[in-house]
mmCIF file of C-alpha atoms in Angstrom:
data_model
loop_
_atom_site.group_PDB
_atom_site.id
_atom_site.type_symbol
_atom_site.label_atom_id
_atom_site.label_comp_id
_atom_site.label_asym_id
_atom_site.label_seq_id
_atom_site.Cartn_x
_atom_site.Cartn_y
_atom_site.Cartn_z
ATOM 1 C CA MET A 1 -14.902 19.833 -1.120
ATOM 2 C CA THR A 2 -13.213 21.802 -3.846
ATOM 3 C CA ASN A 3 -13.262 20.751 -7.471
ATOM 4 C CA ASN A 4 -9.466 20.872 -7.531
ATOM 5 C CA ARG A 5 -9.170 18.256 -4.818
ATOM 6 C CA VAL A 6 -11.500 15.886 -6.629
ATOM 7 C CA LYS A 7 -9.565 16.435 -9.864
ATOM 8 C CA LEU A 8 -6.412 15.264 -8.123
ATOM 9 C CA TRP A 9 -8.174 12.022 -7.287
ATOM 10 C CA VAL A 10 -9.785 11.605 -10.678
ATOM 11 C CA GLY A 11 -6.527 12.239 -12.497
ATOM 12 C CA LEU A 12 -5.506 14.673 -15.170
ATOM 13 C CA GLY A 13 -3.508 12.125 -17.157
ATOM 14 C CA ALA A 14 -1.215 9.138 -16.880
ATOM 15 C CA PHE A 15 2.186 9.596 -15.288
ATOM 16 C CA VAL A 16 5.246 7.416 -15.087
ATOM 17 C CA PHE A 17 8.359 8.197 -13.094
ATOM 18 C CA ALA A 18 11.252 6.167 -11.797
ATOM 19 C CA ALA A 19 12.412 5.469 -8.275
ATOM 20 C CA GLY A 20 16.070 5.675 -9.234
ATOM 21 C CA ALA A 21 18.647 8.278 -8.355
ATOM 22 C CA GLY A 22 17.711 10.296 -11.427
ATOM 23 C CA GLU A 23 14.766 12.624 -11.847
ATOM 24 C CA HIS A 24 11.917 12.580 -9.378
ATOM 25 C CA ALA A 25 8.501 14.078 -9.827
ATOM 26 C CA ALA A 26 7.307 16.883 -7.584
ATOM 27 C CA GLU A 27 4.121 16.252 -5.658
ATOM 28 C CA PRO A 28 1.937 17.629 -2.856
ATOM 29 C CA ALA A 29 2.530 16.660 0.742
ATOM 30 C CA ALA A 30 0.015 14.219 2.150
ATOM 31 C CA ALA A 31 -0.706 16.068 5.370
ATOM 32 C CA GLU A 32 -1.686 19.247 3.560
ATOM 33 C CA THR A 33 -4.734 20.103 1.489
ATOM 34 C CA LEU A 34 -4.246 18.247 -1.759
ATOM 35 C CA ALA A 35 -5.339 21.070 -3.998
ATOM 36 C CA GLU A 36 -3.086 23.706 -2.454
ATOM 37 C CA ALA A 37 -0.055 21.880 -1.068
ATOM 38 C CA PRO A 38 3.424 22.980 -2.146
ATOM 39 C CA ALA A 39 5.449 20.603 -4.274
ATOM 40 C CA LYS A 40 8.003 18.320 -2.643
ATOM 41 C CA THR A 41 10.314 15.675 -3.995
ATOM 42 C CA ALA A 42 8.852 12.240 -4.612
ATOM 43 C CA THR A 43 10.312 9.451 -2.537
ATOM 44 C CA TYR A 44 8.670 6.425 -4.071
ATOM 45 C CA ALA A 45 7.844 5.094 -7.506
ATOM 46 C CA PRO A 46 4.296 3.735 -7.423
ATOM 47 C CA PRO A 47 2.936 1.210 -9.907
ATOM 48 C CA ARG A 48 3.435 2.040 -13.575
ATOM 49 C CA THR A 49 -0.176 3.033 -14.221
ATOM 50 C CA MET A 50 -0.509 6.359 -12.465
ATOM 51 C CA THR A 51 -3.205 8.954 -12.212
ATOM 52 C CA ALA A 52 -2.929 12.312 -10.516
ATOM 53 C CA ILE A 53 -4.118 10.844 -7.235
ATOM 54 C CA GLN A 54 -1.162 8.472 -7.302
ATOM 55 C CA LEU A 55 1.266 11.234 -8.145
ATOM 56 C CA ALA A 56 -0.130 13.270 -5.266
ATOM 57 C CA SER A 57 0.069 10.389 -2.827
ATOM 58 C CA ALA A 58 3.351 8.826 -3.864
ATOM 59 C CA GLY A 59 5.241 9.956 -0.799
ATOM 60 C CA GLY A 60 6.115 13.636 -0.976
ATOM 61 C CA GLU A 61 6.234 13.934 2.772
ATOM 62 C CA GLY A 62 8.830 11.225 3.109
ATOM 63 C CA GLY A 63 11.847 13.221 4.274
ATOM 64 C CA GLU A 64 10.043 14.802 7.186
ATOM 65 C CA GLY A 65 8.099 11.704 8.040
ATOM 66 C CA ALA A 66 10.945 9.757 9.586
ATOM 67 C CA GLU A 67 11.601 12.239 12.359
ATOM 68 C CA GLY A 68 10.194 11.902 15.837
ATOM 69 C CA GLY A 69 7.902 9.196 17.129
ATOM 70 C CA GLU A 70 8.570 6.486 19.633
ATOM 71 C CA GLY A 71 7.597 2.984 20.565
ATOM 72 C CA GLY A 72 9.108 -0.446 20.439
ATOM 73 C CA GLU A 73 9.039 -2.817 17.531
ATOM 74 C CA GLY A 74 7.791 -6.350 17.710
ATOM 75 C CA GLY A 75 8.370 -9.356 15.526
ATOM 76 C CA GLU A 76 5.859 -10.493 12.976
ATOM 77 C CA GLY A 77 4.743 -13.971 12.071
ATOM 78 C CA GLY A 78 4.354 -15.539 8.676
ATOM 79 C CA GLU A 79 1.414 -15.476 6.381
ATOM 80 C CA GLY A 80 -0.569 -17.859 4.263
ATOM 81 C CA GLY A 81 -0.432 -17.787 0.513
ATOM 82 C CA GLU A 82 -2.770 -15.983 -1.831
ATOM 83 C CA GLY A 83 -6.063 -16.455 -0.066
ATOM 84 C CA GLY A 84 -4.296 -18.393 2.699
ATOM 85 C CA GLU A 85 -4.971 -18.157 6.371
ATOM 86 C CA GLY A 86 -3.568 -15.599 8.740
ATOM 87 C CA GLY A 87 -1.394 -12.534 8.411
ATOM 88 C CA GLU A 88 -1.015 -10.478 5.260
ATOM 89 C CA GLY A 89 -1.466 -13.583 3.121
ATOM 90 C CA GLY A 90 -5.037 -13.713 4.401
ATOM 91 C CA ALA A 91 -5.757 -10.111 3.440
ATOM 92 C CA GLY A 92 -7.432 -11.248 0.207
ATOM 93 C CA ALA A 93 -9.472 -14.005 1.845
ATOM 94 C CA GLY A 94 -12.985 -14.205 0.428
ATOM 95 C CA LEU A 95 -11.994 -12.514 -2.829
ATOM 96 C CA SER A 96 -11.461 -14.124 -6.209
ATOM 97 C CA ALA A 97 -8.063 -15.604 -7.029
ATOM 98 C CA ASP A 98 -7.148 -12.594 -9.169
ATOM 99 C CA GLN A 99 -8.304 -10.152 -6.507
ATOM 100 C CA GLY A 100 -6.311 -11.996 -3.853
ATOM 101 C CA TYR A 101 -3.302 -11.963 -6.168
ATOM 102 C CA LEU A 102 -3.605 -8.201 -6.700
ATOM 103 C CA THR A 103 -4.023 -7.679 -2.955
ATOM 104 C CA GLN A 104 -0.700 -9.389 -2.297
ATOM 105 C CA LEU A 105 1.041 -7.325 -4.981
ATOM 106 C CA MET A 106 -0.324 -4.108 -3.481
ATOM 107 C CA LEU A 107 0.740 -5.158 0.019
ATOM 108 C CA MET A 108 4.206 -5.577 -1.448
ATOM 109 C CA HIS A 109 3.954 -2.068 -2.874
ATOM 110 C CA GLY A 110 2.977 -0.806 0.564
ATOM 111 C CA HIS A 111 6.042 -2.358 2.178
ATOM 112 C CA LEU A 112 8.354 -0.983 -0.509
ATOM 113 C CA ARG A 113 6.760 2.439 -0.316
ATOM 114 C CA ILE A 114 7.182 2.892 3.414
ATOM 115 C CA GLY A 115 10.656 1.387 3.275
ATOM 116 C CA LYS A 116 11.821 3.853 0.674
ATOM 117 C CA GLU A 117 10.188 6.733 2.500
ATOM 118 C CA ILE A 118 12.233 5.890 5.594
ATOM 119 C CA PHE A 119 15.410 5.144 3.614
ATOM 120 C CA ASP A 120 15.215 8.485 1.809
ATOM 121 C CA ALA A 121 14.938 10.174 5.205
ATOM 122 C CA GLY A 122 18.400 8.835 6.036
ATOM 123 C CA LYS A 123 17.361 5.928 8.259
ATOM 124 C CA PRO A 124 18.469 2.755 6.471
ATOM 125 C CA GLU A 125 18.629 0.805 9.719
ATOM 126 C CA ASP A 126 14.910 1.444 10.238
ATOM 127 C CA ALA A 127 14.028 0.942 6.579
ATOM 128 C CA VAL A 128 15.654 -2.440 6.052
ATOM 129 C CA MET A 129 12.943 -4.463 7.814
ATOM 130 C CA HIS A 130 10.336 -3.080 5.431
ATOM 131 C CA PHE A 131 12.391 -4.140 2.435
ATOM 132 C CA ARG A 132 12.686 -7.614 3.934
ATOM 133 C CA HIS A 133 8.963 -7.963 4.571
ATOM 134 C CA PRO A 134 8.000 -8.669 0.921
ATOM 135 C CA VAL A 135 10.187 -11.791 0.990
ATOM 136 C CA GLU A 136 9.552 -12.817 4.591
ATOM 137 C CA GLU A 137 5.806 -12.199 4.658
ATOM 138 C CA ILE A 138 4.420 -12.318 1.125
ATOM 139 C CA TYR A 139 6.612 -13.948 -1.487
ATOM 140 C CA ALA A 140 6.355 -17.591 -0.385
ATOM 141 C CA GLY A 141 2.588 -17.507 -0.775
ATOM 142 C CA LEU A 142 2.709 -15.419 -3.939
ATOM 143 C CA ALA A 143 5.225 -17.613 -5.796
ATOM 144 C CA PRO A 144 2.719 -20.322 -6.869
ATOM 145 C CA ALA A 145 0.398 -17.629 -8.225
ATOM 146 C CA LEU A 146 3.242 -16.079 -10.216
ATOM 147 C CA GLU A 147 4.207 -19.459 -11.654
ATOM 148 C CA SER A 148 0.649 -20.399 -12.589
ATOM 149 C CA ARG A 149 0.295 -17.120 -14.477
ATOM 150 C CA GLY A 150 3.610 -17.487 -16.277
ATOM 151 C CA VAL A 151 5.179 -14.540 -14.454
ATOM 152 C CA ALA A 152 8.929 -14.540 -13.855
ATOM 153 C CA GLY A 153 9.931 -14.755 -10.211
ATOM 154 C CA PHE A 154 11.874 -11.974 -8.531
ATOM 155 C CA LYS A 155 12.763 -13.235 -5.069
ATOM 156 C CA GLY A 156 16.471 -12.764 -5.772
ATOM 157 C CA GLU A 157 16.000 -9.101 -6.671
ATOM 158 C CA LEU A 158 13.976 -8.535 -3.495
ATOM 159 C CA GLU A 159 16.715 -10.092 -1.384
ATOM 160 C CA GLU A 160 19.445 -8.077 -3.099
ATOM 161 C CA LEU A 161 17.423 -4.896 -2.639
ATOM 162 C CA ALA A 162 17.251 -5.501 1.116
ATOM 163 C CA GLU A 163 21.002 -6.135 1.208
ATOM 164 C CA HIS A 164 21.711 -2.825 -0.526
ATOM 165 C CA VAL A 165 19.431 -1.027 1.937
ATOM 166 C CA GLU A 166 21.314 -2.594 4.834
ATOM 167 C CA ALA A 167 24.596 -1.440 3.252
ATOM 168 C CA ASN A 168 23.131 2.063 2.802
ATOM 169 C CA ASP A 169 24.082 2.085 -0.888
ATOM 170 C CA ALA A 170 21.592 4.619 -2.236
ATOM 171 C CA SER A 171 22.419 4.227 -5.922
ATOM 172 C CA LYS A 172 22.001 0.448 -5.787
ATOM 173 C CA VAL A 173 18.863 0.763 -3.677
ATOM 174 C CA HIS A 174 17.280 2.972 -6.318
ATOM 175 C CA ALA A 175 18.429 0.725 -9.153
ATOM 176 C CA TYR A 176 17.168 -2.470 -7.539
ATOM 177 C CA LEU A 177 13.919 -0.845 -6.481
ATOM 178 C CA ASP A 178 13.360 0.013 -10.142
ATOM 179 C CA LYS A 179 13.940 -3.648 -11.016
ATOM 180 C CA VAL A 180 11.608 -4.914 -8.327
ATOM 181 C CA LEU A 181 8.831 -2.489 -9.229
ATOM 182 C CA SER A 182 9.181 -3.485 -12.873
ATOM 183 C CA HIS A 183 8.697 -7.118 -11.861
ATOM 184 C CA VAL A 184 5.663 -6.237 -9.754
ATOM 185 C CA ASP A 185 4.169 -4.290 -12.658
ATOM 186 C CA SER A 186 4.732 -7.289 -14.935
ATOM 187 C CA ALA A 187 3.054 -9.498 -12.359
ATOM 188 C CA GLN A 188 0.055 -7.184 -12.304
ATOM 189 C CA ASP A 189 -0.112 -7.346 -16.108
ATOM 190 C CA ALA A 190 -1.101 -11.001 -15.753
ATOM 191 C CA ILE A 191 -4.554 -9.646 -14.904
ATOM 192 C CA ALA A 192 -6.484 -8.568 -18.002
ATOM 193 C CA PRO A 193 -6.505 -4.756 -18.457
ATOM 194 C CA SER A 194 -10.291 -4.744 -18.777
ATOM 195 C CA VAL A 195 -10.517 -6.420 -15.383
ATOM 196 C CA GLN A 196 -7.941 -4.163 -13.711
ATOM 197 C CA SER A 197 -9.898 -1.103 -14.822
ATOM 198 C CA ASP A 198 -13.242 -2.363 -13.519
ATOM 199 C CA PRO A 199 -14.259 -0.699 -10.225
ATOM 200 C CA SER A 200 -16.143 -3.845 -9.227
ATOM 201 C CA PHE A 201 -12.841 -5.726 -9.348
ATOM 202 C CA VAL A 202 -10.657 -3.037 -7.778
ATOM 203 C CA VAL A 203 -12.858 -1.747 -4.954
ATOM 204 C CA PRO A 204 -12.893 -5.002 -2.918
ATOM 205 C CA VAL A 205 -9.093 -5.082 -3.149
ATOM 206 C CA VAL A 206 -8.891 -1.511 -1.847
ATOM 207 C CA VAL A 207 -11.163 -2.474 1.046
ATOM 208 C CA ALA A 208 -8.966 -5.501 1.810
ATOM 209 C CA LEU A 209 -5.909 -3.239 1.944
ATOM 210 C CA LEU A 210 -7.680 -0.838 4.295
ATOM 211 C CA LYS A 211 -8.748 -3.641 6.605
ATOM 212 C CA GLN A 212 -5.191 -4.948 6.709
ATOM 213 C CA SER A 213 -3.989 -1.432 7.445
ATOM 214 C CA ALA A 214 -6.468 -1.147 10.313
ATOM 215 C CA ALA A 215 -5.303 -4.500 11.697
ATOM 216 C CA GLU A 216 -1.680 -3.357 11.623
ATOM 217 C CA TYR A 217 -2.623 -0.081 13.281
ATOM 218 C CA GLY A 218 -4.479 -1.941 16.002
ATOM 219 C CA ALA A 219 -1.366 -4.005 16.696
ATOM 220 C CA ALA A 220 0.735 -0.842 16.874
ATOM 221 C CA ILE A 221 -1.342 1.091 19.408
ATOM 222 C CA LYS A 222 -2.023 -0.110 22.939
ATOM 223 C CA ASP A 223 -3.463 1.934 25.793
ATOM 224 C CA GLY A 224 -3.096 5.148 23.827
ATOM 225 C CA ARG A 225 0.608 4.656 23.068
ATOM 226 C CA VAL A 226 2.581 3.347 20.130
ATOM 227 C CA VAL A 227 4.056 0.003 21.155
ATOM 228 C CA ASN A 228 5.161 -1.210 17.720
ATOM 229 C CA VAL A 229 6.585 1.316 15.273
ATOM 230 C CA ALA A 230 6.979 -1.255 12.486
ATOM 231 C CA GLU A 231 3.265 -2.117 12.570
ATOM 232 C CA TYR A 232 2.354 1.569 12.443
ATOM 233 C CA GLN A 233 4.597 2.002 9.415
ATOM 234 C CA ASP A 234 3.171 -1.053 7.672
ATOM 235 C CA SER A 235 -0.322 0.295 8.196
ATOM 236 C CA ARG A 236 0.707 3.618 6.674
ATOM 237 C CA GLY A 237 2.180 1.857 3.650
ATOM 238 C CA PHE A 238 -0.986 -0.167 3.087
ATOM 239 C CA VAL A 239 -3.410 2.748 3.340
ATOM 240 C CA TRP A 240 -1.338 4.627 0.745
ATOM 241 C CA ALA A 241 -1.167 1.552 -1.481
ATOM 242 C CA GLY A 242 -4.957 1.389 -1.317
ATOM 243 C CA ARG A 243 -5.185 5.009 -2.292
ATOM 244 C CA ASP A 244 -2.830 4.483 -5.230
ATOM 245 C CA LEU A 245 -4.924 1.555 -6.436
ATOM 246 C CA LEU A 246 -8.174 3.457 -6.007
ATOM 247 C CA GLY A 247 -6.682 6.218 -8.127
ATOM 248 C CA SER A 248 -6.403 3.821 -11.053
ATOM 249 C CA VAL A 249 -10.213 3.719 -11.325
ATOM 250 C CA ALA A 250 -10.992 7.162 -9.905
ATOM 251 C CA SER A 251 -12.113 8.635 -13.223
ATOM 252 C CA ARG A 252 -14.607 5.812 -13.733
ATOM 253 C CA LEU A 253 -15.971 6.239 -10.221
ATOM 254 C CA TYR A 254 -16.335 9.970 -10.729
ATOM 255 C CA ASP A 255 -18.069 9.526 -14.076
ATOM 256 C CA ARG A 256 -20.484 7.055 -12.554
ATOM 257 C CA ASP A 257 -21.495 9.252 -9.607
ATOM 258 C CA ALA A 258 -19.560 12.450 -8.923
ATOM 259 C CA HIS A 259 -21.290 13.176 -5.612
ATOM 260 C CA ASP A 260 -20.725 9.708 -4.198
ATOM 261 C CA PHE A 261 -17.111 9.789 -5.312
ATOM 262 C CA GLU A 262 -16.632 13.096 -3.496
ATOM 263 C CA GLU A 263 -17.876 11.329 -0.372
ATOM 264 C CA VAL A 264 -15.298 8.585 -0.925
ATOM 265 C CA VAL A 265 -12.517 11.167 -1.232
ATOM 266 C CA GLU A 266 -13.629 12.954 1.922
ATOM 267 C CA LYS A 267 -13.887 9.773 3.990
ATOM 268 C CA TYR A 268 -10.555 8.441 2.714
ATOM 269 C CA GLU A 269 -8.777 11.686 3.535
ATOM 270 C CA ASP A 270 -10.319 11.641 7.012
ATOM 271 C CA LEU A 271 -8.915 8.139 7.508
ATOM 272 C CA MET A 272 -5.440 9.129 6.353
ATOM 273 C CA GLN A 273 -5.101 11.673 9.135
ATOM 274 C CA ALA A 274 -4.106 8.760 11.391
ATOM 275 C CA TRP A 275 -0.695 8.625 9.675
ATOM 276 C CA PRO A 276 0.756 12.154 9.575
ATOM 277 C CA ASN A 277 4.332 10.892 9.117
ATOM 278 C CA ALA A 278 6.358 7.732 8.644
ATOM 279 C CA MET A 279 7.319 7.806 12.314
ATOM 280 C CA PRO A 280 4.328 7.821 14.654
ATOM 281 C CA PRO A 281 3.531 10.919 16.682
ATOM 282 C CA HIS A 282 4.020 10.850 20.447
ATOM 283 C CA ASP A 283 0.261 10.819 20.890
ATOM 284 C CA PRO A 284 -1.592 8.828 18.207
ATOM 285 C CA VAL A 285 -3.928 10.967 16.134
ATOM 286 C CA MET A 286 -6.619 8.277 16.145
ATOM 287 C CA THR A 287 -7.372 5.260 18.293
ATOM 288 C CA PRO A 288 -7.582 1.811 16.669
ATOM 289 C CA SER A 289 -11.353 1.929 17.138
ATOM 290 C CA GLU A 290 -11.520 5.245 15.324
ATOM 291 C CA VAL A 291 -9.420 3.874 12.466
ATOM 292 C CA ASN A 292 -11.680 0.832 12.190
ATOM 293 C CA ALA A 293 -14.732 3.084 12.138
ATOM 294 C CA ALA A 294 -13.159 5.295 9.465
ATOM 295 C CA VAL A 295 -12.348 2.237 7.335
ATOM 296 C CA SER A 296 -15.969 1.118 7.653
ATOM 297 C CA LEU A 297 -17.170 4.513 6.417
ATOM 298 C CA VAL A 298 -14.889 4.331 3.376
ATOM 299 C CA GLU A 299 -16.052 0.783 2.696
ATOM 300 C CA LEU A 300 -19.688 1.845 2.948
ATOM 301 C CA GLU A 301 -19.169 4.624 0.400
ATOM 302 C CA LEU A 302 -17.193 2.374 -1.949
ATOM 303 C CA ASN A 303 -19.626 -0.538 -1.873
ATOM 304 C CA GLY A 304 -22.101 1.449 -3.924
ATOM 305 C CA PHE A 305 -19.692 1.265 -6.853
ATOM 306 C CA VAL A 306 -19.521 -2.544 -6.865
ATOM 307 C CA THR A 307 -22.106 -3.705 -9.381
ATOM 308 C CA GLU A 308 -20.911 -7.250 -10.040
ATOM 309 C CA SER A 309 -18.993 -9.996 -8.301
ATOM 310 C CA TYR A 310 -15.790 -11.548 -9.569
ATOM 311 C CA GLY A 311 -16.332 -14.557 -7.373
ATOM 312 C CA GLY A 312 -14.916 -15.252 -3.979
ATOM 313 C CA GLU A 313 -14.453 -17.748 -1.227
ATOM 314 C CA GLN A 314 -12.059 -19.495 -3.583
ATOM 315 C CA GLY A 315 -9.122 -19.443 -1.234
ATOM 316 C CA GLY A 316 -6.769 -18.578 -4.052
ATOM 317 C CA GLU A 317 -3.534 -20.239 -4.905
ATOM 318 C CA GLY A 318 -0.751 -20.823 -2.482
ATOM 319 C CA GLY A 319 -1.777 -21.293 1.111
ATOM 320 C CA GLU A 320 1.579 -22.243 2.514
ATOM 321 C CA GLY A 321 2.708 -19.738 5.053
ATOM 322 C CA GLY A 322 5.926 -17.822 5.147
ATOM 323 C CA GLU A 323 8.195 -17.756 8.143
ATOM 324 C CA GLY A 324 6.757 -17.607 11.608
ATOM 325 C CA GLY A 325 3.333 -19.199 11.108
ATOM 326 C CA GLU A 326 0.860 -17.919 13.628
ATOM 327 C CA GLY A 327 1.193 -14.547 15.253
ATOM 328 C CA GLY A 328 1.459 -12.458 12.110
ATOM 329 C CA GLU A 329 -0.760 -9.545 11.290
ATOM 330 C CA THR A 330 -4.411 -10.445 11.116
ATOM 331 C CA GLY A 331 -6.230 -10.162 7.827
#
């Protein structure tokens, strides 16, 4: 692995850029070698705290990604709250309340990311479901956690954002996405900065995101064919959200053990090959079993960086499911 590739993960500084119709940052395409890829236009504004890994992974391949692919789309059930049972709301099960809370916020980022990637490719009719998912699948369980932490709610902005996507109003989509991301950043600020920057806190959340991604991927692929495009796209959004979050502590991981961190980068990039574009390829690059195995390898490499526990098995706040109850994505 080249030094340049690792530097992209570790980060060369902190970056902030907006998702609006104004200036966008240039960034490498995901499917190409990170150190040598040509610049493309960003299609998503990740969380405020950005390192070079996040800039590189923020969605440069978006425009091309929505072409091609096939497969039907199925409905999704509701989820439990933070630490609740079933679906995406159960993705943080077994983690501390704060870790479960961050998991839900990053799942929301994943939905918004893939939605904007598809919208920017000129497919608002395909993107709108992903902008609805944060409200339909996450917000009901997240709301009690926001309230208990004194964080302002933003359900209305999420709903208006989805409406503007459905109307294909690009300027309003960008403006409301800025608002929503600002709210999500504020929600994340409810976690102490010293905790957010601790690999022992962040790594289990990254693993939870990867496991949720693998579950979505497994629901999308049956008998070697894509049967649910929406699940494939959700899984892509979550694996990129995990990468963005991992980037926030990449420098600390590298400083702790450069060789082991290089192994993390290599295994994570191997995993990401399963999602070459926003629309699935005709023949899936990896089987669900291969994705699960790849997630396990990343988890194995990352576990060495967890030196303390933030508590778990707390169940978190919330617990009341969103719409649909059973039958959602498994956590």
